[in-house]
Every structure is written in structure tokens, then in C-alpha cells.
Amino acid sequence: MGNHKDGKKFKKKMGKVFQLIYLFITFAGVKQIKAATSEQA
């Protein structure tokens, strides 16, 4: 029963997914900030 190993693999996979989501959110946020500042200018 390699349940523990699978859990570790799953955590690693989820970490990568969260990293991608975080990057996407940050990118979207930067885009919004840039759009807001260009609108004000």
C-alpha cells in the first residue's frame, strides 16, 4: 500500500497547480492595475 507516497505526489501536483493559479491571478491583477492607471492618465 503506497498511500503515503501517492499523497506526497498529489501534494506536489497540487503545489504546481496552485503556483499556476497564483501566477495567473498576479498576472491578471497587474493587467487590471495597468489598465486602471492608463485610464487615469
PDB file of C-alpha atoms in Angstrom:
ATOM      1  CA  MET A   1       0.000   0.000   0.000  1.00  0.00           C
ATOM      2  CA  GLY A   2       1.805   3.109  -1.229  1.00  0.00           C
ATOM      3  CA  ASN A   3      -0.811   5.518   0.016  1.00  0.00           C
ATOM      4  CA  HIS A   4       1.701   7.840   1.682  1.00  0.00           C
ATOM      5  CA  LYS A   5       3.755   8.101  -1.497  1.00  0.00           C
ATOM      6  CA  ASP A   6       0.646   8.907  -3.528  1.00  0.00           C
ATOM      7  CA  GLY A   7      -0.258  11.614  -1.046  1.00  0.00           C
ATOM      8  CA  LYS A   8       3.159  13.206  -1.450  1.00  0.00           C
ATOM      9  CA  LYS A   9       2.848  13.071  -5.236  1.00  0.00           C
ATOM     10  CA  PHE A  10      -0.629  14.594  -5.014  1.00  0.00           C
ATOM     11  CA  LYS A  11       0.640  17.418  -2.787  1.00  0.00           C
ATOM     12  CA  LYS A  12       3.427  18.141  -5.259  1.00  0.00           C
ATOM     13  CA  LYS A  13       0.922  18.186  -8.119  1.00  0.00           C
ATOM     14  CA  MET A  14      -1.409  20.490  -6.196  1.00  0.00           C
ATOM     15  CA  GLY A  15       1.509  22.765  -5.367  1.00  0.00           C
ATOM     16  CA  LYS A  16       2.228  23.172  -9.065  1.00  0.00           C
ATOM     17  CA  VAL A  17      -1.439  23.844  -9.789  1.00  0.00           C
ATOM     18  CA  PHE A  18      -1.621  26.467  -7.040  1.00  0.00           C
ATOM     19  CA  GLN A  19       1.571  28.067  -8.367  1.00  0.00           C
ATOM     20  CA  LEU A  20      -0.015  28.361 -11.806  1.00  0.00           C
ATOM     21  CA  ILE A  21      -3.225  29.786 -10.340  1.00  0.00           C
ATOM     22  CA  TYR A  22      -1.216  32.248  -8.237  1.00  0.00           C
ATOM     23  CA  LEU A  23       0.789  33.347 -11.274  1.00  0.00           C
ATOM     24  CA  PHE A  24      -2.406  33.754 -13.292  1.00  0.00           C
ATOM     25  CA  ILE A  25      -4.073  35.830 -10.558  1.00  0.00           C
ATOM     26  CA  THR A  26      -0.986  38.017 -10.170  1.00  0.00           C
ATOM     27  CA  PHE A  27      -0.767  38.483 -13.937  1.00  0.00           C
ATOM     28  CA  ALA A  28      -4.457  39.387 -14.142  1.00  0.00           C
ATOM     29  CA  GLY A  29      -4.049  41.793 -11.217  1.00  0.00           C
ATOM     30  CA  VAL A  30      -1.089  43.526 -12.860  1.00  0.00           C
ATOM     31  CA  LYS A  31      -3.092  43.806 -16.075  1.00  0.00           C
ATOM     32  CA  GLN A  32      -6.001  45.400 -14.195  1.00  0.00           C
ATOM     33  CA  ILE A  33      -3.699  47.829 -12.367  1.00  0.00           C
ATOM     34  CA  LYS A  34      -2.040  48.806 -15.658  1.00  0.00           C
ATOM     35  CA  ALA A  35      -5.442  49.303 -17.275  1.00  0.00           C
ATOM     36  CA  ALA A  36      -6.626  51.433 -14.350  1.00  0.00           C
ATOM     37  CA  THR A  37      -3.509  53.617 -14.371  1.00  0.00           C
ATOM     38  CA  SER A  38      -3.630  54.095 -18.150  1.00  0.00           C
ATOM     39  CA  GLU A  39      -7.301  55.117 -17.871  1.00  0.00           C
ATOM     40  CA  GLN A  40      -6.451  57.746 -15.253  1.00  0.00           C
ATOM     41  CA  ALA A  41      -3.542  59.159 -17.249  1.00  0.00           C
TER      42      ALA A  41
END
